[in-house]
Coordinates of C-alpha atoms in Angstrom, one line a residue:
Chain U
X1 CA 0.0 0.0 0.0
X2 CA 1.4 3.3 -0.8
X3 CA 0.7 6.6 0.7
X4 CA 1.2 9.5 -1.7
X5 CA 1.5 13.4 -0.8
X6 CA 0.3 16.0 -3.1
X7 CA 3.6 17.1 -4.2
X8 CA 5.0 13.5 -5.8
X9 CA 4.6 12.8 -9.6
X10 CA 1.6 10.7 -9.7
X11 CA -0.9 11.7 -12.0
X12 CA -3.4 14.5 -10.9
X13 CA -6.8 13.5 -10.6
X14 CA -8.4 16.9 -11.5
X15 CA -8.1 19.0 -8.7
X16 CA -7.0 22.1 -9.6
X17 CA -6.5 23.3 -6.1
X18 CA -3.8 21.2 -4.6
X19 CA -1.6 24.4 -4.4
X20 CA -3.8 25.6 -1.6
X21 CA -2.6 24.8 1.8
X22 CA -6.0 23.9 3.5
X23 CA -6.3 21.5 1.0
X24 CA -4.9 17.9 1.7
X25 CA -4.5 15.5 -1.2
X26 CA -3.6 11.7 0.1
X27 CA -3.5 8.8 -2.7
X28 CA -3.5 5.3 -1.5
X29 CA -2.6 2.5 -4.8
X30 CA -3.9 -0.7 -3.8
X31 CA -4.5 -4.3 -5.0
X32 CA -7.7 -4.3 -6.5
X33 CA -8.8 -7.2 -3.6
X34 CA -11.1 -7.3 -0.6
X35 CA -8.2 -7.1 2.0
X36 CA -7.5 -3.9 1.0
X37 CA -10.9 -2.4 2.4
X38 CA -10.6 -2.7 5.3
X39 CA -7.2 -0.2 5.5
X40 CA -9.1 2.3 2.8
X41 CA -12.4 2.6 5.1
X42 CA -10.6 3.2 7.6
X43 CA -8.1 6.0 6.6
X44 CA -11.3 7.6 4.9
X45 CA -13.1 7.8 8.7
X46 CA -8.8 8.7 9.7
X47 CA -9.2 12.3 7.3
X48 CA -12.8 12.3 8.8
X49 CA -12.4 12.6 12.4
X50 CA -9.0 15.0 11.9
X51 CA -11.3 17.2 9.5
X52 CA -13.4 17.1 12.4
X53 CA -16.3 16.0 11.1
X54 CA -19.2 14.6 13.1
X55 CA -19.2 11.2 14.2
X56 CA -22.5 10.6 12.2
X57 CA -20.5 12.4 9.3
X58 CA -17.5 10.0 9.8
X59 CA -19.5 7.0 9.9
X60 CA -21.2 7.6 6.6
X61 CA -18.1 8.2 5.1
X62 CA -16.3 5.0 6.2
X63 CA -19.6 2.9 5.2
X64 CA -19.8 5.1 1.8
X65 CA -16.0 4.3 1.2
X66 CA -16.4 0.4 2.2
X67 CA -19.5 0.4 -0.5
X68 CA -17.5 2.4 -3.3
X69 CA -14.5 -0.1 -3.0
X70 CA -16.7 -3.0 -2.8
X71 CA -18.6 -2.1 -5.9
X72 CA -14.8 -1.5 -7.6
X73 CA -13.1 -4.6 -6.6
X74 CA -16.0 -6.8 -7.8
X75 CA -15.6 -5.5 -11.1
X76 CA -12.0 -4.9 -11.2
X77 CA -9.8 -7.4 -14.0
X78 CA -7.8 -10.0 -12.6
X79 CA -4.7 -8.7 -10.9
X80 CA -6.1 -4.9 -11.2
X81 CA -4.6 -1.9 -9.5
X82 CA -7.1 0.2 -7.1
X83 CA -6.6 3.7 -7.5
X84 CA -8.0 6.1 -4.3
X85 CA -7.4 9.4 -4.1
X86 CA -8.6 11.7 -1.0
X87 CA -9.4 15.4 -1.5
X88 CA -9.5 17.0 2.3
X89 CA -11.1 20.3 1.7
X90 CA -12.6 22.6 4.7
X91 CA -15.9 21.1 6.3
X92 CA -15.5 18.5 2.7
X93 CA -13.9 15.1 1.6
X94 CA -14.0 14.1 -2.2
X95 CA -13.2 10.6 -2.9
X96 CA -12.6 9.5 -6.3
X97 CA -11.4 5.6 -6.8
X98 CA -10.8 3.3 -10.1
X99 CA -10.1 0.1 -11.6
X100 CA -9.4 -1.7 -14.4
X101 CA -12.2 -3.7 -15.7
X102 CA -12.9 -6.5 -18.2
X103 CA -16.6 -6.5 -18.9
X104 CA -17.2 -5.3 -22.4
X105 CA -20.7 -3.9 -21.3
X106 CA -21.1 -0.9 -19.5
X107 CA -19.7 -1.9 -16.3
X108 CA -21.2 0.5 -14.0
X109 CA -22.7 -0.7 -11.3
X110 CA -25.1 2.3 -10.8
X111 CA -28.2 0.0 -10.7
X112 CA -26.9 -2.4 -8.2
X113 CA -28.2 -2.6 -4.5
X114 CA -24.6 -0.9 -3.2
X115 CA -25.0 2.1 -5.5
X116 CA -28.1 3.2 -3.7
X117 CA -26.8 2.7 -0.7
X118 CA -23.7 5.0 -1.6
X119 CA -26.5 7.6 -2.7
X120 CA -28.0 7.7 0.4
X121 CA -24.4 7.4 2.5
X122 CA -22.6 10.2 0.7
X123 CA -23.7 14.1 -0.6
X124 CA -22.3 13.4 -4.3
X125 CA -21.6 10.8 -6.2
X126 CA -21.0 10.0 -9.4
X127 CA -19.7 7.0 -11.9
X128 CA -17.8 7.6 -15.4
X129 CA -16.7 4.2 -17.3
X130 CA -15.1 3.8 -20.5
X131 CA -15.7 -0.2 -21.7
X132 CA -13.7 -2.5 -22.6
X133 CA -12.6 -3.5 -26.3
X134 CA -11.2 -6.7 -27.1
X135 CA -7.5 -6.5 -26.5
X136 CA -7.9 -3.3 -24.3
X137 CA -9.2 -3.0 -20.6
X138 CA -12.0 -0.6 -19.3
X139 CA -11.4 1.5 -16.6
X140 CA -14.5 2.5 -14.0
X141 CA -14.0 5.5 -11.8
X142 CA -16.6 6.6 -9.0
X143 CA -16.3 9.3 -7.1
X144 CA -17.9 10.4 -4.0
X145 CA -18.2 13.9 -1.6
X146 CA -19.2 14.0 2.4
X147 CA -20.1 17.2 3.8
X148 CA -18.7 17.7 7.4
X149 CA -22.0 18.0 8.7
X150 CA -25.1 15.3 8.8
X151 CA -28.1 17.4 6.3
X152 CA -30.8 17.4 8.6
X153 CA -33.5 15.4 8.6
X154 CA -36.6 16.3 6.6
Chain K
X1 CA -21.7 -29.5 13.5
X2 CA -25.4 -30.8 15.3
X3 CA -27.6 -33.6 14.9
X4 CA -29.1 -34.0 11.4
X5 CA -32.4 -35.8 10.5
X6 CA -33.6 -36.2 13.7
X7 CA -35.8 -33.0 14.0
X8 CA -37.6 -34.1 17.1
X9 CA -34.6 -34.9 19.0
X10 CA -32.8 -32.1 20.8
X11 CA -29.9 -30.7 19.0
X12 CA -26.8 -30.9 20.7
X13 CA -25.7 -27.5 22.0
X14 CA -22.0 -26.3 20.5
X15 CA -19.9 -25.6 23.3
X16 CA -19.6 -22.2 24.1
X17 CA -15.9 -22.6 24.2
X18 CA -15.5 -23.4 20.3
X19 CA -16.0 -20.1 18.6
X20 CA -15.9 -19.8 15.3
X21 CA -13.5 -17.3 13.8
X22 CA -12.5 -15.6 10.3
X23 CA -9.9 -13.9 8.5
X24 CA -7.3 -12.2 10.6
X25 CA -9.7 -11.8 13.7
X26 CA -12.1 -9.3 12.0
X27 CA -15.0 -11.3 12.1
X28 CA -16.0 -14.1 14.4
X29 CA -19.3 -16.2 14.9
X30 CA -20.2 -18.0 18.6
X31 CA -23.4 -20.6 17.8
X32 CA -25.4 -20.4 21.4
X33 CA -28.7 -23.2 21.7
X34 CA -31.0 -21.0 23.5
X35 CA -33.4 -24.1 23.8
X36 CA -34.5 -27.2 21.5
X37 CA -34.1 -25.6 17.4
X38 CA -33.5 -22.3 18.9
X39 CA -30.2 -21.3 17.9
X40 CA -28.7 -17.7 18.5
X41 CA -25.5 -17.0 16.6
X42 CA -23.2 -13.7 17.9
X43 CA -21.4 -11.8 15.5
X44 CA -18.4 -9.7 16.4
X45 CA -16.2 -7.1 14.4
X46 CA -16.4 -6.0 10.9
X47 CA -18.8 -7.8 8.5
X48 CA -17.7 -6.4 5.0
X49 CA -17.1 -8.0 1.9
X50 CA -13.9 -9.6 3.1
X51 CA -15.8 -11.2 6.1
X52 CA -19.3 -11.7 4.5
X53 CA -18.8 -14.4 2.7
X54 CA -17.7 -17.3 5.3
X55 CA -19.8 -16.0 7.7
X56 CA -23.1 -16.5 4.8
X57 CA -21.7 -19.9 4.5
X58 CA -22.0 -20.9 8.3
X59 CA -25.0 -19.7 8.6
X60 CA -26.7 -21.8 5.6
X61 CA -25.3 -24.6 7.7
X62 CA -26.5 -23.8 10.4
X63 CA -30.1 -23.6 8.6
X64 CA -29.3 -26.6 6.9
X65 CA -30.1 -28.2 10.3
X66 CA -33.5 -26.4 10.1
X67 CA -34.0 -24.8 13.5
X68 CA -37.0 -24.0 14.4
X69 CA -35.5 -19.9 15.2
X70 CA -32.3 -18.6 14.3
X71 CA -31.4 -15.3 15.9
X72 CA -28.1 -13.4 14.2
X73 CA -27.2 -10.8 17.0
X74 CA -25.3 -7.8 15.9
X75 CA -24.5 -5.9 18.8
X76 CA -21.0 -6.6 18.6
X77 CA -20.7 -5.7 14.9
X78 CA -18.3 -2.4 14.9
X79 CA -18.9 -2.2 11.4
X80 CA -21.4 -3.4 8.4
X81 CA -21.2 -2.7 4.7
X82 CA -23.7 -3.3 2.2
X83 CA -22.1 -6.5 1.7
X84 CA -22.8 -7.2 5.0
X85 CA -26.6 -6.4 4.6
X86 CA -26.8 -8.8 1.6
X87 CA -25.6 -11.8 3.9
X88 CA -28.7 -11.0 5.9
X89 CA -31.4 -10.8 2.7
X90 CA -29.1 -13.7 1.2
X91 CA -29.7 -15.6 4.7
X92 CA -33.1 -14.2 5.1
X93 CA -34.0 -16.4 1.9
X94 CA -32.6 -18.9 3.1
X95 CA -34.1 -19.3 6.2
X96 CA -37.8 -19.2 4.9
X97 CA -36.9 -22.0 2.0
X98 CA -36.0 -23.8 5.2
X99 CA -39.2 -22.7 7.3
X100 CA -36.8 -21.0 10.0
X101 CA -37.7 -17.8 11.6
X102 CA -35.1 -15.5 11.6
X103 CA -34.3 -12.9 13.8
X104 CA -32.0 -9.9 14.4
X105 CA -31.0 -8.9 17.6
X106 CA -28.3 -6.2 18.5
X107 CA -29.0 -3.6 16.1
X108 CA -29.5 0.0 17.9
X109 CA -26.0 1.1 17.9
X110 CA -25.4 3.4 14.6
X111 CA -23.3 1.0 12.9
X112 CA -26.2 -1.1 12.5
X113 CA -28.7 0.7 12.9
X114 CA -28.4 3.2 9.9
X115 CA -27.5 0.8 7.2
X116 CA -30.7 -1.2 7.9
X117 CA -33.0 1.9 8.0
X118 CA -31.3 3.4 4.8
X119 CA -32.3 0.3 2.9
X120 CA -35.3 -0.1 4.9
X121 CA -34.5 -3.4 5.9
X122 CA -35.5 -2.7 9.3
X123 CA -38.7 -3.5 8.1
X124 CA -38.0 -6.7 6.6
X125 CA -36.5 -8.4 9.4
X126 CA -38.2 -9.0 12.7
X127 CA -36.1 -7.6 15.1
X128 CA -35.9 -7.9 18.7
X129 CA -35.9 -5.2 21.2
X130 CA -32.4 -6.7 23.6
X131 CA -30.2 -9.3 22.8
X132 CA -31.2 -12.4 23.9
X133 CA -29.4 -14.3 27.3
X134 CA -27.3 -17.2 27.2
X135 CA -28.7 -18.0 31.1
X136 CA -31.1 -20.6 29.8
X137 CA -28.5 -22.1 27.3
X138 CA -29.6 -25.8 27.6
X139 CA -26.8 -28.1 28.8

């Protein structure tokens, strides 16, 4: 498992605020495997509780994280790389992860039981896939974003 | 394992001492007989995907013996994905191919609690209001 700061060469993800010193950037590279969830979920609820989110806040991050990972790893190719990258903002944490797939069909698992559970966990989310062609993997990214406060409820 | 075939016959309880555990310690499963073909299985630590599985697997054992009442308490769980929630729907199935009642016991604290009302399982599953003893545990 490797822990990446902000400042190393890996590949930016899109944020186009890293320079800004509030913001924290952490990238973990994973097998794409179910022992590897456990250690995501919990640096997710880790960020959480130092952002000082609320404990109901860093709860449904850790269970949001735990779904998103599950969804990726069931899907992922054989011998696929997990990608997670944590975006630490004030009062917000983005979560973007992907993987490697095989399935030629769309392989977004937005319909499945775990992706409504992910709605209803996190504030945001959102799934981008690009298939895969014979000879050439797919790749499936989902992100995610908790607010540091529970919405209340209606 | 207990007795098969022999429905009227009571099952012979596990001994509390032979707990059943999983993967690395993060998941472990202790069969109590609360009386004749009432079994009560106790969950502790993380059920996730990693842990899920095995754990779905004893239990369809244990209905494989077709108990009369199986009760899965949770209040040990420190953590439950939505794998963790399919093991119950996957073992709620189960149990009603096998004429079992099933129960859930254990499920107030948040870990538990908010997964189950988010995908309104809570109403699915009948759910008892305390854990139930092990005083009565038949010997």
């Amino acid at each position: 498992m490797t822990y990446l700061d902000s400042g190393t060469s890996m590949p930016n993800h899109g944020a186009d605020s890293d320079s800004d010193e509030s913001v924290l950037s952490l990238e973990l590279r994973t097998t794409a495997s179910t022992v590897s969830i456990p250690t995501i979920r919990t640096v997710a609820a880790d960020l959480a509780a130092r952002a000082d989110f609320d404990l109901d806040s860093i709860d449904d991050l850790r269970m949001a994280v735990d779904d998103l990972c599950a969804m990726l790893v069931r899907i992922a190719a054989a011998d696929a790389t997990l990608y997670c990258t944590f975006t630490v903002r004030p009062e917000r944490i983005e979560v973007a992860a992907e993987t490697d797939v095989d399935d030629l069909a769309d392989p977004l698992p937005t319909g499945s039981f775990a992706w409504r559970v992910l709605q209803c966990l996190a504030d945001e989310v959102g799934a981008t896939s690009v298939p895969a062609e014979p000879g050439r993997r797919g790749r499936v990214r989902i992100t995610l974003a908790k607010d540091a406060l529970t919405a209340p409820q209606p | 394992m207990v007795a098969e075939g022999a429905p009227d016959l009571p099952i012979r309880p596990r001994p509390s001492t032979e707990p059943l555990s999983y993967l690395n310690g993060l998941l472990s499963a202790d069969v109590r007989q609360l009386e004749h073909a009432v079994l009560v299985v106790y969950v502790a630590g993380e059920l996730d995907m990693l842990t899920g599985p095995p754990l779905q697997d004893h239990l369809g054992e244990l209905l494989a013996t077709r108990p009369d009442r199986l009760i899965i308490d949770l209040s040990q769980v420190s953590f439950m994905g939505s794998t963790g929630l399919s093991v119950l729907i996957c073992t709620r199935q189960n149990a009603i191919a096998m004429g079992t009642t099933l129960q859930l016991s254990g499920t107030s604290a948040r870990a538990i609690s908010v997964p189950l009302e988010l995908t309104g399982l809570n109403q699915l599953f009948e759910i008892l209001p305390t854990p139930p003893t092990i005083g009565d545990v038949q010997r």
